[in-house]
Amino acid sequence: MIQIALPKGRLGEKAYERMAQAGYECPAILEKNRKLTFENPEKGVRYFWVKPSDVSIYVERGAADIGIVGKDVLLEYRPDVYELLDLKMGKCRMCVAGPEDFYDDHSRLLRVATKFPHIATEYYKSRSRDIDIIRLNGSIELAPILGLSDVIVDIVETGKTLQENHLVVLEEIVPISARLICNRVSYQFRQKEVFNLQAQLAAVLEE
């Protein structure tokens, strides 16, 4: 069976819907229980739920052949996997945000609070701007409000949270969406199954 890692939550549920439409349904996954793995031998598929940021690890290490993961995870952790398809869902943006009256004083280090230190570092390096990275795991918007940072680098979906905290998008770094990824060994030795799944899923997205 082909092993597929799905991210827990709304994105994973939407991804499974697409998989089912592509002919890879697994009725057991819709049952109300606490199971983490679900299989349909008839379709030759086995799904399992994992934390979104862990999907790429399961795929890179070969515990899964295929996975669904946000582009933000691929850019931040740079796993050694193949990116096969943009699923065009879970769309959002990686942005720099800060106070409405923000002014970037280039005479000093820019303090940047973020959950994505690699993305932030690469972005500002491309702009030859020296920064001080402040790594946070949640409530990033609080950092500039309390003076911990000058700006934040974070995912923005609707912008409502920023607005409610009197922050605005200052710069867009990169658009983000869910991607279909594949283990490198699986891509080589299970090529037929992988290509077929990719083609079926691409056809569903074209509808």
Backbone as JSON Lines, residues from 0, in Angstrom:
{"i":0,"aa":"M","n":[0.84,-1.2,0.0],"ca":[0.0,0.0,0.0],"c":[0.87,1.25,0.0]}
{"i":1,"aa":"I","n":[0.36,2.28,-0.63],"ca":[1.08,3.56,-0.62],"c":[0.72,4.28,0.68]}
{"i":2,"aa":"Q","n":[1.75,4.77,1.37],"ca":[1.57,5.41,2.69],"c":[1.48,6.92,2.51]}
{"i":3,"aa":"I","n":[0.4,7.51,3.04],"ca":[0.17,8.94,2.85],"c":[0.01,9.64,4.2]}
{"i":4,"aa":"A","n":[0.87,10.63,4.47],"ca":[0.8,11.42,5.7],"c":[-0.05,12.66,5.46]}
{"i":5,"aa":"L","n":[-1.11,12.79,6.26],"ca":[-2.0,13.94,6.16],"c":[-1.82,14.83,7.39]}
{"i":6,"aa":"P","n":[-1.84,16.16,7.22],"ca":[-1.74,17.04,8.38],"c":[-3.06,17.07,9.14]}
{"i":7,"aa":"K","n":[-2.99,16.96,10.46],"ca":[-4.2,17.04,11.27],"c":[-4.86,18.4,11.09]}
{"i":8,"aa":"G","n":[-6.19,18.43,11.15],"ca":[-6.9,19.7,11.07],"c":[-7.62,19.91,9.75]}
{"i":9,"aa":"R","n":[-8.06,21.14,9.55],"ca":[-8.9,21.49,8.41],"c":[-8.22,21.23,7.07]}
{"i":10,"aa":"L","n":[-6.91,21.56,6.98],"ca":[-6.19,21.35,5.72],"c":[-6.14,19.87,5.36]}
{"i":11,"aa":"G","n":[-5.87,19.03,6.36],"ca":[-5.8,17.6,6.11],"c":[-7.14,17.03,5.68]}
{"i":12,"aa":"E","n":[-8.2,17.53,6.28],"ca":[-9.55,17.06,5.92],"c":[-9.88,17.43,4.48]}
{"i":13,"aa":"K","n":[-9.51,18.66,4.1],"ca":[-9.73,19.09,2.71],"c":[-8.87,18.28,1.74]}
{"i":14,"aa":"A","n":[-7.64,17.99,2.16],"ca":[-6.73,17.21,1.32],"c":[-7.28,15.81,1.12]}
{"i":15,"aa":"Y","n":[-7.84,15.22,2.18],"ca":[-8.41,13.87,2.04],"c":[-9.59,13.89,1.06]}
{"i":16,"aa":"E","n":[-10.4,14.94,1.12],"ca":[-11.54,15.06,0.18],"c":[-11.04,15.01,-1.26]}
{"i":17,"aa":"R","n":[-9.95,15.7,-1.53],"ca":[-9.37,15.7,-2.88],"c":[-8.86,14.29,-3.24]}
{"i":18,"aa":"M","n":[-8.23,13.65,-2.28],"ca":[-7.73,12.29,-2.5],"c":[-8.88,11.34,-2.84]}
{"i":19,"aa":"A","n":[-9.97,11.47,-2.09],"ca":[-11.13,10.61,-2.32],"c":[-11.71,10.86,-3.71]}
{"i":20,"aa":"Q","n":[-11.76,12.14,-4.09],"ca":[-12.26,12.48,-5.43],"c":[-11.37,11.89,-6.52]}
{"i":21,"aa":"A","n":[-10.09,11.75,-6.19],"ca":[-9.12,11.23,-7.16],"c":[-9.13,9.7,-7.21]}
{"i":22,"aa":"G","n":[-10.0,9.08,-6.38],"ca":[-10.12,7.62,-6.4],"c":[-9.35,6.91,-5.31]}
{"i":23,"aa":"Y","n":[-8.92,7.66,-4.29],"ca":[-8.17,7.07,-3.19],"c":[-8.93,7.19,-1.88]}
{"i":24,"aa":"E","n":[-10.22,6.84,-1.94],"ca":[-11.05,6.97,-0.74],"c":[-10.72,5.89,0.29]}
{"i":25,"aa":"C","n":[-11.0,6.23,1.54],"ca":[-10.77,5.3,2.66],"c":[-11.83,5.6,3.7]}
{"i":26,"aa":"P","n":[-13.0,4.93,3.61],"ca":[-14.13,5.23,4.49],"c":[-13.8,5.23,5.99]}
{"i":27,"aa":"A","n":[-12.85,4.41,6.4],"ca":[-12.5,4.31,7.82],"c":[-12.04,5.64,8.4]}
{"i":28,"aa":"I","n":[-11.47,6.49,7.56],"ca":[-10.92,7.76,8.04],"c":[-12.03,8.72,8.5]}
{"i":29,"aa":"L","n":[-13.26,8.48,8.05],"ca":[-14.39,9.35,8.38],"c":[-15.09,8.92,9.67]}
{"i":30,"aa":"E","n":[-14.72,7.77,10.21],"ca":[-15.33,7.29,11.45],"c":[-14.87,8.13,12.64]}
{"i":31,"aa":"K","n":[-15.78,8.31,13.61],"ca":[-15.44,9.08,14.82],"c":[-14.69,8.19,15.81]}
{"i":32,"aa":"N","n":[-13.39,8.32,15.84],"ca":[-12.58,7.56,16.79],"c":[-11.23,8.25,16.95]}
{"i":33,"aa":"R","n":[-10.38,7.66,17.75],"ca":[-9.07,8.27,18.02],"c":[-7.93,7.58,17.26]}
{"i":34,"aa":"K","n":[-8.28,6.76,16.3],"ca":[-7.26,6.08,15.51],"c":[-6.43,7.07,14.72]}
{"i":35,"aa":"L","n":[-5.19,6.72,14.46],"ca":[-4.29,7.6,13.71],"c":[-3.96,7.03,12.33]}
{"i":36,"aa":"T","n":[-4.21,5.73,12.12],"ca":[-3.93,5.12,10.81],"c":[-5.2,4.48,10.25]}
{"i":37,"aa":"F","n":[-5.35,4.59,8.94],"ca":[-6.56,4.1,8.27],"c":[-6.14,3.53,6.91]}
{"i":38,"aa":"E","n":[-6.68,2.36,6.56],"ca":[-6.28,1.79,5.28],"c":[-7.46,1.25,4.48]}
{"i":39,"aa":"N","n":[-7.24,1.22,3.18],"ca":[-8.21,0.63,2.26],"c":[-7.41,-0.25,1.3]}
{"i":40,"aa":"P","n":[-7.26,-1.55,1.64],"ca":[-6.47,-2.46,0.81],"c":[-6.95,-2.52,-0.64]}
{"i":41,"aa":"E","n":[-8.26,-2.36,-0.81],"ca":[-8.83,-2.42,-2.16],"c":[-8.25,-1.33,-3.06]}
{"i":42,"aa":"K","n":[-8.03,-0.14,-2.45],"ca":[-7.46,0.98,-3.21],"c":[-5.94,1.05,-3.06]}
{"i":43,"aa":"G","n":[-5.39,0.19,-2.22],"ca":[-3.93,0.16,-2.05],"c":[-3.39,1.39,-1.36]}
{"i":44,"aa":"V","n":[-4.15,1.9,-0.37],"ca":[-3.74,3.15,0.26],"c":[-3.87,3.05,1.78]}
{"i":45,"aa":"R","n":[-2.92,3.69,2.48],"ca":[-2.95,3.77,3.93],"c":[-2.65,5.21,4.34]}
{"i":46,"aa":"Y","n":[-3.57,5.81,5.09],"ca":[-3.42,7.19,5.54],"c":[-3.05,7.24,7.01]}
{"i":47,"aa":"F","n":[-2.35,8.3,7.42],"ca":[-2.22,8.55,8.85],"c":[-2.13,10.05,9.11]}
{"i":48,"aa":"W","n":[-2.68,10.44,10.27],"ca":[-2.7,11.85,10.68],"c":[-1.44,12.18,11.48]}
{"i":49,"aa":"V","n":[-0.79,13.27,11.14],"ca":[0.35,13.73,11.93],"c":[0.29,15.25,12.09]}
{"i":50,"aa":"K","n":[1.04,15.77,13.01],"ca":[1.14,17.21,13.2],"c":[1.64,17.84,11.9]}
{"i":51,"aa":"P","n":[1.02,18.95,11.45],"ca":[1.39,19.54,10.15],"c":[2.89,19.75,9.94]}
{"i":52,"aa":"S","n":[3.58,20.22,10.96],"ca":[5.01,20.49,10.8],"c":[5.85,19.2,10.75]}
{"i":53,"aa":"D","n":[5.22,18.04,11.09],"ca":[5.94,16.77,11.07],"c":[5.77,15.99,9.77]}
{"i":54,"aa":"V","n":[4.83,16.4,8.92],"ca":[4.56,15.65,7.69],"c":[5.83,15.46,6.86]}
{"i":55,"aa":"S","n":[6.58,16.53,6.68],"ca":[7.78,16.44,5.84],"c":[8.83,15.51,6.44]}
{"i":56,"aa":"I","n":[8.86,15.37,7.76],"ca":[9.82,14.48,8.42],"c":[9.46,13.03,8.11]}
{"i":57,"aa":"Y","n":[8.16,12.7,8.22],"ca":[7.7,11.34,7.91],"c":[8.02,10.98,6.45]}
{"i":58,"aa":"V","n":[7.83,11.94,5.55],"ca":[8.09,11.68,4.13],"c":[9.59,11.59,3.87]}
{"i":59,"aa":"E","n":[10.35,12.52,4.4],"ca":[11.8,12.53,4.18],"c":[12.45,11.25,4.69]}
{"i":60,"aa":"R","n":[11.98,10.76,5.85],"ca":[12.57,9.58,6.49],"c":[12.02,8.26,5.95]}
{"i":61,"aa":"G","n":[11.02,8.34,5.07],"ca":[10.51,7.13,4.43],"c":[9.4,6.41,5.16]}
{"i":62,"aa":"A","n":[8.9,6.99,6.27],"ca":[7.75,6.38,6.95],"c":[6.49,6.59,6.13]}
{"i":63,"aa":"A","n":[6.5,7.61,5.29],"ca":[5.41,7.87,4.35],"c":[6.0,8.02,2.96]}
{"i":64,"aa":"D","n":[5.25,7.55,1.96],"ca":[5.68,7.74,0.57],"c":[5.32,9.14,0.08]}
{"i":65,"aa":"I","n":[4.12,9.57,0.52],"ca":[3.51,10.81,0.04],"c":[3.05,11.62,1.24]}
{"i":66,"aa":"G","n":[3.02,12.95,1.1],"ca":[2.5,13.79,2.18],"c":[1.91,15.07,1.63]}
{"i":67,"aa":"I","n":[1.08,15.7,2.45],"ca":[0.51,17.02,2.13],"c":[1.06,18.0,3.14]}
{"i":68,"aa":"V","n":[1.69,19.06,2.66],"ca":[2.36,19.99,3.58],"c":[2.32,21.41,3.02]}
{"i":69,"aa":"G","n":[2.3,22.39,3.92],"ca":[2.31,23.79,3.51],"c":[3.67,24.19,2.95]}
{"i":70,"aa":"K","n":[3.66,25.09,2.0],"ca":[4.92,25.57,1.41],"c":[5.79,26.23,2.47]}
{"i":71,"aa":"D","n":[5.18,26.8,3.51],"ca":[5.94,27.43,4.59],"c":[6.86,26.42,5.28]}
{"i":72,"aa":"V","n":[6.37,25.19,5.48],"ca":[7.18,24.14,6.11],"c":[8.36,23.78,5.21]}
{"i":73,"aa":"L","n":[8.11,23.69,3.9],"ca":[9.18,23.34,2.96],"c":[10.26,24.43,2.93]}
{"i":74,"aa":"L","n":[9.84,25.68,2.99],"ca":[10.8,26.79,2.95],"c":[11.58,26.91,4.26]}
{"i":75,"aa":"E","n":[10.91,26.64,5.37],"ca":[11.55,26.8,6.68],"c":[12.49,25.65,7.0]}
{"i":76,"aa":"Y","n":[12.04,24.4,6.78],"ca":[12.83,23.24,7.21],"c":[13.63,22.61,6.08]}
{"i":77,"aa":"R","n":[13.33,22.95,4.84],"ca":[14.05,22.47,3.65],"c":[14.29,20.95,3.67]}
{"i":78,"aa":"P","n":[13.23,20.16,3.81],"ca":[13.4,18.7,3.81],"c":[13.85,18.2,2.45]}
{"i":79,"aa":"D","n":[14.55,17.07,2.44],"ca":[15.06,16.47,1.21],"c":[13.97,15.59,0.59]}
{"i":80,"aa":"V","n":[12.99,16.24,-0.04],"ca":[11.85,15.54,-0.65],"c":[11.58,16.15,-2.02]}
{"i":81,"aa":"Y","n":[10.75,15.47,-2.8],"ca":[10.31,16.02,-4.07],"c":[8.97,16.73,-3.87]}
{"i":82,"aa":"E","n":[8.86,17.92,-4.43],"ca":[7.59,18.64,-4.42],"c":[6.91,18.37,-5.77]}
{"i":83,"aa":"L","n":[5.76,17.69,-5.73],"ca":[5.14,17.21,-6.97],"c":[4.03,18.11,-7.51]}
{"i":84,"aa":"L","n":[3.28,18.75,-6.6],"ca":[2.07,19.43,-7.06],"c":[1.64,20.52,-6.09]}
{"i":85,"aa":"D","n":[1.22,21.66,-6.65],"ca":[0.59,22.71,-5.85],"c":[-0.9,22.37,-5.78]}
{"i":86,"aa":"L","n":[-1.39,22.1,-4.58],"ca":[-2.78,21.68,-4.43],"c":[-3.76,22.85,-4.42]}
{"i":87,"aa":"K","n":[-3.22,24.07,-4.46],"ca":[-4.04,25.28,-4.57],"c":[-5.1,25.39,-3.47]}
{"i":88,"aa":"M","n":[-4.74,24.95,-2.28],"ca":[-5.63,25.14,-1.13],"c":[-4.79,25.49,0.09]}
{"i":89,"aa":"G","n":[-5.47,25.93,1.14],"ca":[-4.73,26.43,2.3],"c":[-3.94,27.67,1.93]}
{"i":90,"aa":"K","n":[-4.51,28.48,1.03],"ca":[-3.78,29.64,0.52],"c":[-3.66,30.75,1.57]}
{"i":91,"aa":"C","n":[-2.46,31.29,1.7],"ca":[-2.19,32.42,2.58],"c":[-0.88,33.06,2.11]}
{"i":92,"aa":"R","n":[-0.33,33.96,2.93],"ca":[0.9,34.66,2.53],"c":[1.87,34.72,3.7]}
{"i":93,"aa":"M","n":[3.15,34.6,3.4],"ca":[4.17,34.85,4.41],"c":[4.51,36.34,4.29]}
{"i":94,"aa":"C","n":[4.35,37.07,5.4],"ca":[4.49,38.53,5.33],"c":[5.34,39.09,6.47]}
{"i":95,"aa":"V","n":[5.83,40.29,6.22],"ca":[6.39,41.12,7.28],"c":[5.25,42.04,7.73]}
{"i":96,"aa":"A","n":[5.0,42.1,9.02],"ca":[3.94,42.97,9.53],"c":[4.48,43.77,10.71]}
{"i":97,"aa":"G","n":[3.83,44.91,10.96],"ca":[4.27,45.75,12.06],"c":[3.27,46.86,12.32]}
{"i":98,"aa":"P","n":[3.6,47.79,13.21],"ca":[2.7,48.91,13.51],"c":[2.44,49.75,12.26]}
{"i":99,"aa":"E","n":[1.29,50.39,12.23],"ca":[0.9,51.21,11.06],"c":[1.91,52.31,10.79]}
{"i":100,"aa":"D","n":[2.51,52.85,11.85],"ca":[3.45,53.98,11.68],"c":[4.91,53.52,11.68]}
{"i":101,"aa":"F","n":[5.15,52.24,11.35],"ca":[6.51,51.7,11.41],"c":[7.45,52.42,10.45]}
{"i":102,"aa":"Y","n":[8.66,52.73,10.96],"ca":[9.73,53.3,10.13],"c":[10.99,52.47,10.38]}
{"i":103,"aa":"D","n":[11.6,51.98,9.33],"ca":[12.79,51.14,9.45],"c":[14.04,52.0,9.52]}
{"i":104,"aa":"D","n":[14.59,52.11,10.72],"ca":[15.81,52.88,10.96],"c":[17.02,51.99,10.66]}
{"i":105,"aa":"H","n":[17.65,52.22,9.52],"ca":[18.75,51.36,9.08],"c":[20.04,51.56,9.87]}
{"i":106,"aa":"S","n":[20.03,52.49,10.81],"ca":[21.24,52.73,11.6],"c":[21.37,51.72,12.75]}
{"i":107,"aa":"R","n":[20.33,50.88,12.93],"ca":[20.39,49.87,13.99],"c":[19.82,48.54,13.5]}
{"i":108,"aa":"L","n":[20.08,47.49,14.27],"ca":[19.55,46.17,13.95],"c":[18.02,46.19,13.97]}
{"i":109,"aa":"L","n":[17.42,45.51,13.01],"ca":[15.97,45.37,12.99],"c":[15.61,44.13,13.79]}
{"i":110,"aa":"R","n":[14.77,44.29,14.8],"ca":[14.37,43.15,15.63],"c":[13.13,42.49,15.01]}
{"i":111,"aa":"V","n":[13.27,41.2,14.68],"ca":[12.21,40.47,13.98],"c":[11.75,39.27,14.8]}
{"i":112,"aa":"A","n":[10.49,39.26,15.21],"ca":[9.92,38.13,15.95],"c":[9.24,37.2,14.95]}
{"i":113,"aa":"T","n":[9.47,35.89,15.11],"ca":[8.92,34.96,14.13],"c":[8.96,33.51,14.6]}
{"i":114,"aa":"K","n":[8.1,32.69,14.0],"ca":[8.16,31.23,14.15],"c":[8.97,30.63,13.0]}
{"i":115,"aa":"F","n":[9.39,31.5,12.07],"ca":[10.06,31.06,10.84],"c":[11.41,31.74,10.7]}
{"i":116,"aa":"P","n":[12.38,31.41,11.56],"ca":[13.67,32.1,11.54],"c":[14.44,31.96,10.23]}
{"i":117,"aa":"H","n":[14.36,30.77,9.59],"ca":[15.11,30.59,8.35],"c":[14.53,31.46,7.22]}
{"i":118,"aa":"I","n":[13.2,31.46,7.1],"ca":[12.56,32.27,6.06],"c":[12.86,33.74,6.28]}
{"i":119,"aa":"A","n":[12.75,34.19,7.53],"ca":[13.01,35.6,7.85],"c":[14.47,35.96,7.55]}
{"i":120,"aa":"T","n":[15.39,35.09,7.96],"ca":[16.82,35.36,7.74],"c":[17.14,35.44,6.26]}
{"i":121,"aa":"E","n":[16.64,34.49,5.47],"ca":[16.91,34.48,4.03],"c":[16.32,35.71,3.35]}
{"i":122,"aa":"Y","n":[15.13,36.1,3.78],"ca":[14.46,37.26,3.16],"c":[15.28,38.53,3.4]}
{"i":123,"aa":"Y","n":[15.67,38.75,4.64],"ca":[16.4,39.99,4.94],"c":[17.84,39.95,4.43]}
{"i":124,"aa":"K","n":[18.4,38.74,4.32],"ca":[19.74,38.62,3.73],"c":[19.7,39.07,2.27]}
{"i":125,"aa":"S","n":[18.6,38.72,1.57],"ca":[18.46,39.11,0.16],"c":[18.31,40.61,0.01]}
{"i":126,"aa":"R","n":[17.97,41.28,1.12],"ca":[17.82,42.74,1.1],"c":[18.99,43.44,1.8]}
{"i":127,"aa":"S","n":[20.02,42.63,2.13],"ca":[21.22,43.15,2.8],"c":[20.88,43.93,4.06]}
{"i":128,"aa":"R","n":[19.91,43.41,4.82],"ca":[19.48,44.08,6.06],"c":[19.87,43.22,7.25]}
{"i":129,"aa":"D","n":[20.63,43.8,8.19],"ca":[21.02,43.08,9.4],"c":[19.85,43.02,10.36]}
{"i":130,"aa":"I","n":[19.58,41.82,10.89],"ca":[18.43,41.66,11.78],"c":[18.81,40.88,13.04]}
{"i":131,"aa":"D","n":[17.99,41.03,14.05],"ca":[18.09,40.27,15.29],"c":[16.84,39.4,15.35]}
{"i":132,"aa":"I","n":[17.0,38.08,15.18],"ca":[15.86,37.16,15.18],"c":[15.43,36.84,16.61]}
{"i":133,"aa":"I","n":[14.15,37.01,16.89],"ca":[13.57,36.63,18.17],"c":[12.59,35.51,17.88]}
{"i":134,"aa":"R","n":[12.97,34.29,18.26],"ca":[12.14,33.13,17.92],"c":[11.03,32.95,18.96]}
{"i":135,"aa":"L","n":[9.8,32.98,18.49],"ca":[8.63,32.77,19.35],"c":[7.8,31.62,18.79]}
{"i":136,"aa":"N","n":[6.98,31.0,19.64],"ca":[6.16,29.87,19.2],"c":[4.68,30.19,19.1]}
{"i":137,"aa":"G","n":[4.27,31.34,19.58],"ca":[2.85,31.7,19.5],"c":[2.63,33.15,19.85]}
{"i":138,"aa":"S","n":[1.41,33.65,19.57],"ca":[1.04,35.06,19.84],"c":[2.1,36.02,19.34]}
{"i":139,"aa":"I","n":[2.54,35.8,18.11],"ca":[3.61,36.62,17.52],"c":[3.23,38.1,17.49]}
{"i":140,"aa":"E","n":[1.94,38.37,17.28],"ca":[1.48,39.76,17.16],"c":[1.78,40.59,18.4]}
{"i":141,"aa":"L","n":[1.94,39.9,19.53],"ca":[2.18,40.6,20.79],"c":[3.56,41.26,20.84]}
{"i":142,"aa":"A","n":[4.52,40.7,20.1],"ca":[5.91,41.16,20.18],"c":[6.09,42.66,19.87]}
{"i":143,"aa":"P","n":[5.59,43.15,18.72],"ca":[5.76,44.59,18.46],"c":[4.9,45.47,19.36]}
{"i":144,"aa":"I","n":[3.76,44.93,19.81],"ca":[2.87,45.71,20.69],"c":[3.57,46.01,22.01]}
{"i":145,"aa":"L","n":[4.3,45.02,22.54],"ca":[4.98,45.18,23.83],"c":[6.42,45.66,23.69]}
{"i":146,"aa":"G","n":[6.85,45.93,22.44],"ca":[8.19,46.46,22.23],"c":[9.28,45.41,22.23]}
{"i":147,"aa":"L","n":[8.9,44.12,22.18],"ca":[9.9,43.05,22.12],"c":[10.58,43.03,20.75]}
{"i":148,"aa":"S","n":[9.81,43.36,19.7],"ca":[10.37,43.4,18.35],"c":[9.87,44.64,17.61]}
{"i":149,"aa":"D","n":[10.52,44.92,16.48],"ca":[10.07,46.02,15.63],"c":[8.98,45.54,14.68]}
{"i":150,"aa":"V","n":[9.2,44.33,14.12],"ca":[8.25,43.75,13.16],"c":[8.14,42.25,13.44]}
{"i":151,"aa":"I","n":[7.21,41.61,12.72],"ca":[7.08,40.15,12.79],"c":[7.11,39.59,11.38]}
{"i":152,"aa":"V","n":[7.51,38.34,11.27],"ca":[7.38,37.59,10.01],"c":[6.47,36.42,10.32]}
{"i":153,"aa":"D","n":[5.32,36.37,9.67],"ca":[4.34,35.34,10.0],"c":[3.42,35.09,8.82]}
{"i":154,"aa":"I","n":[2.62,34.02,8.94],"ca":[1.62,33.69,7.93],"c":[0.4,34.58,8.13]}
{"i":155,"aa":"V","n":[-0.07,35.15,7.05],"ca":[-1.28,35.98,7.08],"c":[-2.32,35.36,6.15]}
{"i":156,"aa":"E","n":[-3.49,35.08,6.72],"ca":[-4.57,34.51,5.91],"c":[-5.55,35.61,5.53]}
{"i":157,"aa":"T","n":[-6.3,36.12,6.51],"ca":[-7.27,37.19,6.23],"c":[-6.75,38.56,6.66]}
{"i":158,"aa":"G","n":[-5.81,38.57,7.59],"ca":[-5.3,39.85,8.1],"c":[-6.11,40.39,9.26]}
{"i":159,"aa":"K","n":[-7.16,39.66,9.66],"ca":[-8.06,40.16,10.72],"c":[-7.35,40.28,12.06]}
{"i":160,"aa":"T","n":[-6.52,39.28,12.41],"ca":[-5.8,39.33,13.69],"c":[-4.86,40.52,13.73]}
{"i":161,"aa":"L","n":[-4.19,40.79,12.62],"ca":[-3.31,41.97,12.55],"c":[-4.11,43.24,12.77]}
{"i":162,"aa":"Q","n":[-5.22,43.34,12.06],"ca":[-6.07,44.54,12.13],"c":[-6.55,44.79,13.55]}
{"i":163,"aa":"E","n":[-6.97,43.73,14.22],"ca":[-7.49,43.87,15.59],"c":[-6.4,44.28,16.58]}
{"i":164,"aa":"N","n":[-5.16,44.06,16.2],"ca":[-4.04,44.44,17.07],"c":[-3.27,45.66,16.53]}
{"i":165,"aa":"H","n":[-3.93,46.38,15.63],"ca":[-3.38,47.64,15.07],"c":[-2.04,47.42,14.38]}
{"i":166,"aa":"L","n":[-1.95,46.29,13.68],"ca":[-0.77,46.0,12.87],"c":[-1.19,45.9,11.41]}
{"i":167,"aa":"V","n":[-0.24,46.09,10.51],"ca":[-0.54,46.01,9.07],"c":[0.55,45.2,8.36]}
{"i":168,"aa":"V","n":[0.2,44.67,7.2],"ca":[1.19,44.0,6.36],"c":[2.09,45.07,5.75]}
{"i":169,"aa":"L","n":[3.39,44.93,5.97],"ca":[4.36,45.88,5.43],"c":[4.96,45.39,4.12]}
{"i":170,"aa":"E","n":[5.21,44.08,4.04],"ca":[5.79,43.48,2.84],"c":[5.31,42.04,2.72]}
{"i":171,"aa":"E","n":[5.08,41.59,1.48],"ca":[4.75,40.18,1.27],"c":[6.02,39.46,0.84]}
{"i":172,"aa":"I","n":[6.35,38.36,1.53],"ca":[7.56,37.61,1.22],"c":[7.3,36.57,0.14]}
{"i":173,"aa":"V","n":[6.27,35.73,0.35],"ca":[5.99,34.66,-0.61],"c":[4.56,34.14,-0.4]}
{"i":174,"aa":"P","n":[3.85,33.78,-1.48],"ca":[2.54,33.14,-1.32],"c":[2.72,31.71,-0.83]}
{"i":175,"aa":"I","n":[1.77,31.25,-0.02],"ca":[1.84,29.92,0.58],"c":[0.6,29.12,0.19]}
{"i":176,"aa":"S","n":[0.78,27.83,-0.08],"ca":[-0.35,26.93,-0.3],"c":[0.11,25.5,0.0]}
{"i":177,"aa":"A","n":[-0.83,24.56,0.03],"ca":[-0.49,23.16,0.33],"c":[0.16,22.5,-0.87]}
{"i":178,"aa":"R","n":[1.15,21.66,-0.61],"ca":[1.87,20.97,-1.68],"c":[1.86,19.45,-1.45]}
{"i":179,"aa":"L","n":[1.87,18.72,-2.55],"ca":[2.01,17.26,-2.51],"c":[3.49,16.96,-2.6]}
{"i":180,"aa":"I","n":[4.03,16.25,-1.6],"ca":[5.45,15.92,-1.6],"c":[5.65,14.4,-1.61]}
{"i":181,"aa":"C","n":[6.84,13.98,-2.0],"ca":[7.12,12.54,-2.14],"c":[8.52,12.22,-1.64]}
{"i":182,"aa":"N","n":[8.64,11.07,-0.99],"ca":[9.94,10.55,-0.58],"c":[10.79,10.25,-1.82]}
{"i":183,"aa":"R","n":[12.07,10.54,-1.76],"ca":[12.93,10.38,-2.94],"c":[13.07,8.91,-3.37]}
{"i":184,"aa":"V","n":[13.16,8.01,-2.41],"ca":[13.28,6.59,-2.74],"c":[11.97,6.06,-3.33]}
{"i":185,"aa":"S","n":[10.85,6.47,-2.72],"ca":[9.53,6.06,-3.23],"c":[9.33,6.55,-4.66]}
{"i":186,"aa":"Y","n":[9.82,7.76,-4.92],"ca":[9.68,8.34,-6.26],"c":[10.41,7.49,-7.29]}
{"i":187,"aa":"Q","n":[11.49,6.9,-6.88],"ca":[12.3,6.08,-7.79],"c":[11.76,4.66,-7.93]}
{"i":188,"aa":"F","n":[11.39,4.05,-6.79],"ca":[11.04,2.63,-6.82],"c":[9.52,2.36,-6.84]}
{"i":189,"aa":"R","n":[8.72,3.38,-6.59],"ca":[7.26,3.21,-6.68],"c":[6.71,4.22,-7.69]}
{"i":190,"aa":"Q","n":[7.46,4.4,-8.73],"ca":[7.18,5.45,-9.7],"c":[5.77,5.35,-10.29]}
{"i":191,"aa":"K","n":[5.36,4.14,-10.64],"ca":[4.05,3.96,-11.26],"c":[2.93,4.44,-10.35]}
{"i":192,"aa":"E","n":[2.95,3.99,-9.08],"ca":[1.9,4.38,-8.12],"c":[1.93,5.88,-7.86]}
{"i":193,"aa":"V","n":[3.14,6.42,-7.68],"ca":[3.29,7.86,-7.39],"c":[2.8,8.7,-8.56]}
{"i":194,"aa":"F","n":[3.23,8.36,-9.78],"ca":[2.83,9.12,-10.95],"c":[1.32,9.06,-11.17]}
{"i":195,"aa":"N","n":[0.75,7.87,-10.92],"ca":[-0.68,7.7,-11.1],"c":[-1.46,8.57,-10.11]}
{"i":196,"aa":"L","n":[-1.02,8.55,-8.84],"ca":[-1.68,9.38,-7.82],"c":[-1.56,10.86,-8.17]}
{"i":197,"aa":"Q","n":[-0.38,11.27,-8.58],"ca":[-0.15,12.68,-8.95],"c":[-1.06,13.08,-10.12]}
{"i":198,"aa":"A","n":[-1.16,12.23,-11.12],"ca":[-1.98,12.53,-12.3],"c":[-3.46,12.6,-11.95]}
{"i":199,"aa":"Q","n":[-3.92,11.65,-11.11],"ca":[-5.34,11.63,-10.72],"c":[-5.69,12.88,-9.91]}
{"i":200,"aa":"L","n":[-4.78,13.26,-9.02],"ca":[-5.01,14.44,-8.18],"c":[-4.98,15.72,-9.01]}
{"i":201,"aa":"A","n":[-4.06,15.79,-9.97],"ca":[-3.98,16.95,-10.86],"c":[-5.26,17.09,-11.67]}
{"i":202,"aa":"A","n":[-5.81,15.97,-12.1],"ca":[-7.06,15.98,-12.88],"c":[-8.21,16.53,-12.04]}
{"i":203,"aa":"V","n":[-8.25,16.14,-10.77],"ca":[-9.31,16.64,-9.86],"c":[-9.18,18.15,-9.7]}
{"i":204,"aa":"L","n":[-7.96,18.64,-9.58],"ca":[-7.72,20.07,-9.4],"c":[-8.11,20.88,-10.64]}
{"i":205,"aa":"E","n":[-8.07,20.24,-11.8],"ca":[-8.4,20.92,-13.06],"c":[-9.91,21.07,-13.23]}
{"i":206,"aa":"E","n":[-10.68,20.26,-12.52],"ca":[-12.15,20.25,-12.7],"c":[-12.78,21.56,-12.25]}
